[in-house]
Structures are given as C-alpha cells and as structure tokens.
Amino acid sequence: MTTEVISVAHGVVGYDGRPVLRDVSLTVTAGEVVAILGANGSGKSTLIRAVLGLVPLSAGSVTLFGRPARRFRQWHRIGYVPQRLGAGSGVPATVAEVVASGRLARRGVLRPPGRADREAVAEALRAVGLADRAKDPVATLSGGQQQRTLIARALAGRPELLVLDEPTAGVDAASQEAFAGALRAFVDDGGTVLLVAHELGPLRPLISRAVVVHQGFIAHDGAVPDPAGHHAAPDHDHVHPHGPEEPAGLWSTR
Amino acid sequence: MSLFQYDFMLRALVGALIIGLAAPALGIYLVQRRLALIGDGIGHVALTGVGAGLLFQTSPVIMAVIAATAGAIVIELIRERGRTSGDLALALLFYGGIAGGVVLVGLSDSTNANLNAYLFGALTTTSREDLVTIAVLGVAVLAAMIALRPALFAVCHDEEYARVSGLPVRALNLLLAVTTAITVTIAMRAVGVLLISALMVVPVATAQQVTRGFRATMAAAMALGLFAAGAGIWMAAVANTAPGASVVVLAIASFIVVTLLAAGWRRLRRARPVPAPAPEPHEVVLHGS
C-alpha cells in the first residue's frame, strides 16, 4: 500500500521575514514511521506545524490524505501530540477530561459524549498505561505521565496518522517505554507516524525512515543515521537540561 | 423571610440567583484561559453603552449589550492576532469605556444616582421587564456554557490542539466573547460594573481549591455562585446593606473559608501516618473492650 498520507512540496515558512524552512519537500506514505531529526532551531518543529496548518506556508503546498490542506476537513484522521501540555491554567482538569478532548474531532461540537466516546477514552488510557490515573488532576502527574496523557488524547480519536512533536523530550525512562509500547501498537494496527525527535531512545527500532532538517533544508532522507561526531564516542555522556540522565540515541547534523 | 413578601425583593432575589448561576459557568472558561479580568474590561465598555442609552433616551441595557458585544469582539480579535499588544489594547478599552460612559452620562440629564446604579448595581430597582431580560439571557448563557462544555474546554485548554481537531476555534472564541458581554450586561444590574468580574471569577477560584476535575469545578462554582447570590440578597434585606456588594463580600468570604479549610485538611492528612499497603498479621489478638 503506498497511499500518500502527507505530501509537502517546496514548502517555505518564515517568521517575521526570517526564513525557517527554505525549500522542503517530504512525502509520507501509509504505514511509514518517519522521524524528523535535527538540531534545535533547525526548523524540524516548524515543519510539522506547517503540515498541520498551525503555521502558514509562504510558498509551496501541503497535501493531507490526497487533499490540499486548505480544503482538508477530515481532522479525525489525524492525532496531534504537542510538545507539552498547556502551561496549566489553574482550573483543574482530570486526565480523563483531557483525553476526552481527543474525541471532539470525531464527534463534532454539538453532540454530547456517548458510550463510544467513554470506551475510546478508557482504551486510550489503557494503551499508555494510565488507566488508574483517569480521575487524577493532570497537574499532579509527572512530565512523562503528562506526555502519555497527550498521546492518549490523540489515540482516543482513533486516528490513522499520528503527528508527534518531541514526544520523548524530558520524559523519564519508564514513560518512554510505555510511550514506545503505545506507539508500536498503533503502528502494528496500520497507523502512520510522523514525529519530531531530538533523540530517539527506545523509539529507534520503530522508525522506518529518518529525515534530517538542517538550516531549513532537508539534509538527509532515508535510513536512520548512526550517531556521528563526538556524539558517537563511547564515553560521550549526552546530557540535555531537559533530557533523561542516560546517554541515548543522539543526533548531530553533520 | 418576611422581607421577601415585597415584590421588589423577590425580583432582586430571582435576578441575583440567575446571575449567580450563569456568571461562574462562563467565568470558569475565562479563568482557564487566564482572562480573569476580561469581564471588568468589557464592563467598562458596557458603561459607554449605558451612557449612550441614557443620553438618547433608549434602553440603557440594550445599548450596553451592543457596546459590550462590540468591545468583546474587538478584544477577542486583538487577542487572536498577537499577544503582546493585547495588554495595551485592553487598557485602552478599559479607560476609554469608562471615560466615554461618564462623559455621555454627564451630557444626558440623568443624575449621579443613575450612574451609581450601574457602577455598583441596583438590584432592588429591578423591574418585571428587567427580570425577563435577565432570565432569558441568563438561561441562554447557561445553556450554551453547559451544552458546549467539551468543545469550549478543549479550546480554552489547548487552542492549537483544538485547531488540529478541526473545531471551529474562532467561532467558539467569539461565542465566548459575546456571552461574556451578555453576562456582564445582565450582571451589571446585580453587582455593578465595578464588581462584575468578582461573580465570574471568585466562585471558580473557591471551587478549584477542593476539586480535581473541570466538570466538578464548574458544578461547585455554580453552586457557590448561587449560594453567594442568595445569601447576599438575604443579608441585604436583613442588614440593609448594598445588595451587589453583599453578594461579592459573601463570595470572597467563602473563598477565604474554603481556602483555610482546604489548607487545614491537607495539613491534617499529611500529619496522619500513611497506611501500609499490606499490613502484617497481628501477633496477638486482643479480645474484649
């Protein structure tokens, strides 16, 4: 099956006149698990935000499931997992309430939630190992558990495509494993994944293709590259302020 | 209560109860979105509408709804474009609104007492027609806030996610802006322009001290708003205090009481030893006593 799920043709994005993506073309077909890699500021997050229509393209085009993004309306086919939960507003919300938002793309604004919605929420929570925390306030969860809440929210809508922005940044090892498990189940069911990552960690075996973004261009599109340069040295202890304390799969853009 | 045998007290009570229920139901979304003081800004704009109504001898309430709605939509559009200038735009609307209102009221031949009624509320002068307006608009706001809770929650919680879900984000935001304007205008009768935000925000702030979820917070905030409104009018009747201010004072008093109780409860729970997950069997069993 080689149905095109995402297609970006000569995409250009700039913030305030400063170009972030210069000329990017990318195609993701059904069943692929594509990782977008690159250094901070390389434009990798901007690329998926442009795919989702969250930032406008100044040139080029995006096609989603064979339709121009401008006319795309089947948002229930896409599950989006942002980098982190909104800064926390003060009004408490339970894990189940946040995950239930994932059903809106399917249900629409006016219809009240029904049994199918509740079942999908419970199933998504089981998939990420948070079933026992459903009634807890999200704010009491660890960073990794909050990240799993966000993937559960995306899974609750039963999407065909998952788009994830740095899903493993700042996530503890246990959550990374739970996260990789949920993603594997999604891929085994025929799902397509596009994710942005700084380091792949336990996700590495799942990735079928890697795209490296460097200074607004695509520098590599193909097999997952091996860690290069000083990152590959056996004694290299790669520690990020936001990252796990262990050396993981690391990336340097040439 | 014998005082409620008077029609005007009964009307004041019913009006206050409706507003006490509707204001927090809307306010929770504003708090969630960190726009707790937006009601204040829109209230100031509504005052210009009141001034225009008094000047042109048309219904001040209708004019206030129009001015407040226009102001709310402008604020929402500014918020949508860029966040940095929103603060300043809000300040302009605040002061422009209140200055415009005072100038217009001054130009009309109404008295200062008339302006005071809108600044601090005048529930006891609620006419039968006023009450019908409050009831219809209040119930409409309440129905929208409850029926659209999942969508409004999603938009206020994570606007980008809501966008990727294909929700009509802009329409929902404008709905929120317009219902805020409507709530402000009907609440103006009860507590006055200067105290409107209190009814929208304080019950929510109180409720979230003890609740764990959004839905529970909304229900508790509405119950607290209802209580503050009812008890405030009762206090006004018994102690002859200003009704609007009494409602707000009681809402803030419940905030303080609940905060202290919640803090005490948390301390108590922390002091209590944590029960062991699987207690070992007793070595001896004491019979009797």
XYZ file of C-alpha atoms in Angstrom:
543
model
C 0.000 0.000 0.000
C 1.584 3.268 -0.995
C -1.151 5.768 -0.324
C 0.197 9.245 0.242
C -0.720 10.472 3.706
C 1.355 13.647 3.843
C 2.960 15.457 0.980
C 4.860 18.726 1.284
C 6.068 20.269 -1.961
C 8.663 23.044 -1.881
C 7.403 24.336 1.452
C 8.738 27.690 2.653
C 7.986 29.107 6.107
C 9.277 32.306 7.638
C 8.670 34.056 10.944
C 8.772 37.837 10.681
C 10.704 37.677 7.439
C 13.319 35.304 8.878
C 13.210 32.069 6.856
C 12.899 28.906 8.944
C 12.120 26.384 6.204
C 13.653 27.305 2.875
C 12.601 24.638 0.384
C 11.302 21.468 1.922
C 9.686 18.553 0.118
C 8.568 15.489 2.006
C 6.211 12.604 1.341
C 4.949 10.164 3.953
C 3.018 7.111 2.784
C 0.602 4.973 4.780
C 2.227 2.682 7.341
C 5.507 4.582 7.488
C 7.074 5.764 10.720
C 9.071 8.833 9.829
C 11.306 10.665 12.285
C 12.280 14.257 11.623
C 15.649 14.903 13.183
C 17.759 17.974 13.519
C 19.429 20.347 15.927
C 17.478 22.885 17.960
C 16.366 25.676 15.688
C 16.822 23.632 12.522
C 13.141 24.034 11.672
C 12.005 20.490 12.436
C 9.108 21.514 14.688
C 8.119 24.193 12.207
C 7.895 21.517 9.534
C 5.224 19.528 11.362
C 3.409 22.692 12.419
C 3.247 23.653 8.757
C 1.944 20.180 7.880
C -0.858 20.638 10.439
C -1.686 24.135 9.248
C -0.622 25.761 12.525
C 1.870 27.989 10.725
C 1.155 29.289 7.236
C 3.373 28.424 4.279
C 4.691 31.431 2.410
C 5.297 29.244 -0.649
C 4.765 25.635 -1.652
C 1.907 23.345 -0.720
C 0.813 20.702 1.765
C -1.429 17.769 0.875
C -3.108 15.635 3.557
C -4.647 12.281 2.600
C -4.622 13.369 -1.019
C -6.415 16.659 -0.404
C -4.903 20.147 -0.414
C -4.516 21.133 3.244
C -6.662 24.212 2.685
C -9.633 22.034 1.823
C -8.866 19.199 4.235
C -11.707 18.656 6.725
C -11.268 15.064 7.949
C -9.310 16.072 11.029
C -10.406 12.928 12.882
C -7.905 11.035 10.731
C -5.052 12.935 12.400
C -3.945 12.708 16.019
C -1.659 15.526 17.154
C 0.599 15.240 20.177
C 2.112 18.620 21.071
C 5.411 19.007 22.845
C 3.833 19.673 26.183
C 0.601 20.306 27.926
C -0.515 23.933 28.030
C 1.182 25.807 30.844
C -1.585 24.794 33.245
C -4.325 27.279 33.770
C -5.171 26.837 37.390
C -8.559 25.285 36.716
C -8.019 21.616 37.463
C -8.809 19.011 34.812
C -8.698 15.248 35.215
C -6.638 13.006 32.957
C -9.860 11.551 31.518
C -11.227 15.028 30.775
C -8.100 15.980 28.834
C -8.123 12.688 26.926
C -11.847 13.142 26.157
C -10.944 16.229 24.090
C -9.469 13.765 21.604
C -12.977 12.621 20.707
C -14.168 16.017 19.510
C -12.671 15.680 16.034
C -14.830 12.612 15.525
C -17.941 13.712 17.396
C -18.202 17.369 16.485
C -19.022 20.305 18.713
C -22.711 19.839 19.344
C -23.170 16.154 20.081
C -22.787 15.218 23.756
C -20.323 12.428 24.585
C -21.769 8.913 24.486
C -20.766 5.386 25.344
C -18.436 5.030 22.342
C -16.556 8.132 23.500
C -16.143 6.860 27.046
C -14.928 3.488 25.786
C -12.411 5.079 23.431
C -11.077 7.244 26.275
C -10.714 4.230 28.572
C -8.992 2.237 25.850
C -6.555 5.055 25.052
C -5.704 5.380 28.746
C -5.042 1.640 28.948
C -2.826 1.836 25.860
C -0.490 4.323 27.571
C -0.719 2.677 30.991
C -2.610 5.454 32.747
C -5.958 3.737 33.334
C -5.539 4.024 37.107
C -4.899 7.775 36.920
C -8.021 8.664 34.915
C -9.648 10.633 37.735
C -6.493 12.380 38.946
C -5.813 16.029 38.123
C -3.345 16.271 35.227
C -1.274 18.756 37.185
C -0.352 16.052 39.730
C 1.218 13.842 37.049
C 4.926 13.677 36.248
C 6.177 15.176 32.993
C 6.327 11.758 31.389
C 2.817 10.869 32.511
C 1.519 14.172 31.153
C 3.163 13.345 27.847
C 1.409 9.971 27.886
C -1.866 11.766 28.603
C -1.336 13.758 25.419
C -0.699 10.671 23.317
C -3.796 9.060 24.868
C -5.769 12.149 23.837
C -4.549 11.710 20.259
C -5.232 7.948 20.282
C -8.752 8.428 21.676
C -9.856 9.827 18.336
C -8.711 6.591 16.634
C -6.625 8.438 14.035
C -4.830 6.984 11.022
C -1.913 9.370 11.320
C -0.129 10.427 14.492
C 1.939 13.601 14.444
C 4.167 13.998 17.482
C 6.350 16.945 18.451
C 9.375 15.842 20.535
C 7.396 13.179 22.353
C 10.307 11.952 24.441
C 11.882 15.249 25.486
C 12.169 15.385 29.259
C 10.378 12.082 29.739
C 11.529 9.529 32.332
C 12.675 6.094 31.160
C 9.521 4.267 32.343
C 7.295 6.669 30.448
C 9.479 6.394 27.350
C 8.984 2.620 27.377
C 5.212 2.931 27.889
C 5.174 5.510 25.136
C 7.133 3.298 22.724
C 4.750 0.419 23.509
C 1.681 2.508 22.710
C 3.271 3.707 19.500
C 4.227 0.169 18.473
C 0.617 -0.997 18.958
C -0.566 1.918 16.833
C 1.902 1.087 14.053
C 1.056 -2.625 14.169
C -2.580 -1.675 13.537
C -1.508 0.015 10.315
C -1.095 3.554 11.619
C 1.219 6.129 10.081
C 3.523 8.226 12.262
C 5.387 11.464 11.730
C 7.417 12.534 14.715
C 9.957 15.154 15.561
C 12.730 13.999 17.830
C 15.931 15.237 19.290
C 16.914 11.773 20.412
C 15.133 8.571 19.544
C 15.894 6.409 22.584
C 13.518 3.435 22.815
C 11.632 4.639 19.723
C 14.563 3.834 17.442
C 13.540 0.306 16.387
C 10.125 1.626 15.311
C 11.427 4.221 12.895
C 11.260 3.196 9.251
C 12.740 6.368 7.804
C 14.603 9.397 9.028
C 14.538 12.924 7.643
C 17.213 15.298 8.864
C 16.417 19.002 8.712
C 19.378 21.336 8.716
C 19.153 25.125 8.444
C 15.768 24.972 6.785
C 16.661 22.345 4.202
C 16.293 18.573 4.209
C 19.843 17.274 4.563
C 19.065 13.573 4.645
C 16.070 11.405 3.773
C 16.420 7.648 4.175
C 17.771 5.171 6.698
C 18.141 6.207 10.320
C 21.648 7.659 10.509
C 24.095 6.491 13.140
C 25.227 8.914 15.777
C 28.074 10.927 14.331
C 30.966 13.027 15.510
C 31.598 13.385 19.208
C 28.092 12.035 19.919
C 29.211 8.604 18.729
C 32.186 8.381 21.059
C 31.703 5.591 23.597
C 32.442 7.845 26.516
C 30.124 10.584 25.296
C 27.675 11.409 28.016
C 24.964 13.327 26.271
C 23.023 15.287 28.834
C 20.406 17.842 27.982
C 18.921 20.177 30.528
C 15.525 18.731 29.575
C 16.626 15.212 28.700
C 16.897 11.927 30.550
C 20.034 11.342 32.532
C 21.181 8.496 30.346
C 23.050 8.532 27.046
C 20.553 7.667 24.339
C 20.451 7.634 20.550
C 21.852 11.000 19.598
C 21.894 13.189 16.608
C 24.192 15.671 15.159
C 23.528 17.221 11.834
C 26.832 16.602 10.118
C -38.450 35.629 55.303
C -40.997 38.343 55.675
C -38.933 40.844 53.701
C -39.403 38.769 50.573
C -43.115 39.424 50.654
C -42.223 42.615 48.798
C -42.217 42.094 45.071
C -39.077 44.125 44.517
C -37.120 41.957 46.970
C -38.388 38.806 45.312
C -37.394 40.124 41.882
C -33.983 41.057 43.242
C -33.562 37.562 44.644
C -34.564 35.751 41.445
C -32.375 38.032 39.320
C -29.401 37.512 41.626
C -29.849 33.739 41.639
C -29.859 33.531 37.833
C -26.752 35.689 37.607
C -25.111 33.777 40.455
C -25.539 30.603 38.425
C -24.628 31.928 34.964
C -21.607 34.109 35.841
C -19.359 31.322 37.211
C -20.462 28.915 34.449
C -18.953 31.369 31.984
C -16.194 32.584 34.285
C -14.564 29.160 34.517
C -13.603 29.351 30.823
C -12.215 32.843 31.289
C -10.154 31.715 34.283
C -8.921 28.689 32.370
C -7.783 30.939 29.590
C -6.160 33.413 32.000
C -8.564 36.168 31.075
C -9.990 36.506 34.577
C -10.220 40.280 34.354
C -11.732 40.465 30.868
C -15.197 40.819 32.407
C -14.007 44.001 34.041
C -12.778 45.434 30.755
C -15.987 44.582 28.962
C -17.961 46.021 31.867
C -16.197 49.327 31.413
C -17.082 49.293 27.729
C -20.684 48.475 28.605
C -20.755 51.671 30.641
C -20.321 53.666 27.439
C -23.409 51.881 26.144
C -25.289 52.827 29.305
C -24.232 56.434 28.843
C -25.392 56.402 25.233
C -28.704 54.858 26.269
C -29.293 57.497 28.928
C -28.303 60.273 26.541
C -30.506 59.148 23.659
C -33.355 58.053 25.936
C -33.227 54.492 24.668
C -32.913 51.394 26.836
C -29.520 51.605 28.586
C -29.431 47.824 28.940
C -29.860 47.175 25.205
C -27.241 49.822 24.397
C -24.934 48.257 26.971
C -25.353 44.822 25.353
C -24.461 46.318 21.968
C -21.421 48.227 23.273
C -20.194 45.307 25.372
C -20.559 42.845 22.500
C -18.658 45.114 20.145
C -15.957 45.605 22.776
C -15.718 41.870 23.442
C -15.344 41.058 19.748
C -12.629 43.706 19.356
C -10.742 42.310 22.358
C -11.030 38.758 21.001
C -9.757 39.776 17.562
C -6.827 41.595 19.161
C -6.055 38.558 21.309
C -6.157 36.309 18.251
C -3.675 38.423 16.273
C -0.874 38.894 18.731
C -0.470 38.518 22.422
C 1.898 41.379 23.150
C -0.365 44.227 22.157
C -3.409 42.649 23.816
C -2.475 44.023 27.207
C -2.295 47.573 25.975
C -5.421 47.264 23.842
C -7.257 46.053 26.912
C -6.111 49.066 28.900
C -7.325 51.389 26.139
C -10.739 49.739 26.162
C -10.944 49.853 29.964
C -10.323 53.545 30.291
C -11.906 54.568 27.020
C -15.044 52.727 28.053
C -15.393 54.219 31.493
C -14.432 57.743 30.402
C -16.862 57.574 27.492
C -19.590 56.378 29.802
C -19.039 59.132 32.351
C -18.935 61.816 29.640
C -22.126 60.561 27.999
C -23.980 60.247 31.311
C -22.842 63.795 32.143
C -24.235 65.058 28.822
C -27.632 63.466 29.492
C -29.891 64.981 32.125
C -29.763 61.947 34.397
C -28.409 62.282 37.890
C -25.348 60.840 39.537
C -27.592 58.343 41.287
C -28.353 56.895 37.885
C -24.679 56.343 37.115
C -24.131 54.840 40.549
C -26.840 52.291 39.842
C -24.727 50.938 37.000
C -21.385 51.290 38.733
C -22.423 49.492 41.906
C -25.613 47.698 40.911
C -29.232 48.388 41.754
C -30.889 45.046 42.134
C -33.800 46.316 44.192
C -34.896 48.556 41.320
C -35.208 45.520 39.004
C -38.459 45.850 37.089
C -40.532 42.954 35.785
C -39.188 43.608 32.260
C -35.613 43.684 33.570
C -36.176 40.355 35.239
C -37.461 38.816 32.000
C -34.339 40.099 30.177
C -32.072 38.711 32.883
C -33.870 35.357 32.868
C -33.859 34.894 29.082
C -30.238 35.970 28.587
C -29.015 34.218 31.729
C -30.587 30.910 30.763
C -29.232 31.235 27.215
C -25.687 31.775 28.516
C -26.044 28.913 30.964
C -27.341 26.536 28.299
C -24.521 27.402 25.886
C -21.825 27.013 28.538
C -23.118 23.622 29.655
C -24.020 22.181 26.248
C -20.718 23.206 24.642
C -18.543 22.307 27.621
C -16.362 19.685 25.860
C -15.618 21.974 22.918
C -15.124 25.119 24.999
C -12.923 23.170 27.413
C -10.794 21.934 24.521
C -10.400 25.413 23.046
C -9.547 27.048 26.371
C -7.268 24.203 27.444
C -5.184 23.834 24.284
C -6.167 26.072 21.397
C -3.697 24.571 18.906
C -4.905 21.066 19.594
C -8.488 22.245 19.141
C -7.469 23.706 15.787
C -5.904 20.422 14.649
C -9.100 18.681 15.809
C -10.940 20.733 13.226
C -13.022 22.587 15.830
C -14.423 25.974 14.773
C -11.977 27.693 17.117
C -12.693 31.232 16.033
C -16.479 30.785 16.250
C -16.155 29.293 19.736
C -13.891 32.143 20.844
C -16.328 34.717 19.523
C -19.188 32.877 21.225
C -17.265 33.143 24.466
C -16.662 36.854 23.863
C -20.316 37.546 23.123
C -21.628 35.520 26.062
C -19.152 37.362 28.278
C -20.609 40.655 27.073
C -24.153 39.441 27.713
C -23.312 38.150 31.170
C -21.556 41.386 32.036
C -24.565 43.395 30.989
C -27.086 41.425 32.986
C -24.743 41.195 35.961
C -24.354 44.962 35.804
C -27.873 45.229 37.249
C -26.941 42.998 40.129
C -23.458 43.883 41.287
C -22.490 46.841 39.117
C -19.754 47.343 36.562
C -17.036 47.554 39.191
C -17.810 44.182 40.777
C -18.797 42.054 37.776
C -15.592 40.080 37.470
C -15.906 39.038 41.099
C -19.019 36.985 40.381
C -17.395 35.350 37.360
C -14.056 34.584 38.951
C -14.295 34.270 42.737
C -16.602 31.212 42.846
C -14.280 29.462 40.362
C -11.230 30.344 42.443
C -13.010 28.994 45.516
C -14.161 25.779 43.863
C -10.776 24.846 42.421
C -9.238 24.731 45.897
C -11.058 21.484 46.536
C -11.973 19.969 43.167
C -9.964 17.613 40.974
C -11.641 17.966 37.594
C -13.035 20.631 35.304
C -16.600 19.418 35.388
C -16.604 19.208 39.178
C -15.090 22.700 39.397
C -17.827 24.070 37.159
C -20.591 22.464 39.214
C -19.089 23.599 42.512
C -18.521 27.142 41.235
C -22.133 27.376 40.104
C -23.334 26.138 43.497
C -21.108 28.702 45.231
C -22.356 31.483 42.953
C -25.939 30.506 43.700
C -25.197 30.489 47.435
C -23.419 33.863 47.416
C -26.229 35.455 45.400
C -28.999 34.082 47.607
C -27.256 34.758 50.891
C -26.119 38.192 49.710
C -29.651 39.306 48.924
C -30.861 37.913 52.224
C -28.104 39.808 54.033
C -29.016 42.963 52.158
C -32.641 42.554 53.211
C -31.887 41.825 56.853
C -28.947 44.127 57.499
C -29.897 46.756 54.916
C -26.559 46.543 53.130
C -25.947 47.204 49.443
C -27.127 44.017 47.663
C -24.423 43.794 44.984
C -21.558 44.395 47.382
C -23.077 41.935 49.877
C -23.096 39.197 47.230
C -19.431 39.838 46.418
C -18.405 40.073 50.075
C -20.017 36.696 50.732
C -18.364 35.165 47.665
C -14.969 36.336 48.916
C -15.756 35.207 52.461
C -16.480 31.702 51.146
C -13.181 31.811 49.261
C -11.311 32.559 52.480
C -13.194 29.940 54.498
C -12.722 27.229 51.862
C -9.026 28.093 51.435
C -8.425 27.835 55.178
C -10.407 24.595 55.464
C -8.605 23.076 52.477
C -5.205 24.039 53.899
C -6.162 22.614 57.282
C -7.419 19.400 55.712
C -4.213 18.989 53.723
C -2.103 19.534 56.834
C -4.209 17.055 58.762
C -3.844 14.452 56.055
C -0.104 14.934 55.894
C 0.204 14.594 59.673
C -1.716 11.318 59.666
C 0.573 8.286 59.141
C 0.293 6.768 55.693
C -1.490 3.394 55.974
C 0.733 0.497 54.959
C -0.409 -1.183 51.746
C -0.470 -4.695 53.200
C -0.498 -4.755 56.995
C 1.270 -7.686 58.586
C -0.932 -10.065 60.546
C -1.220 -9.173 64.209
C 0.973 -11.138 66.520
C -1.632 -11.147 69.227
C -5.360 -10.641 69.052
C -6.881 -8.689 71.872
C -10.394 -9.724 72.801
C -12.842 -7.609 74.685
C -13.066 -3.837 75.051
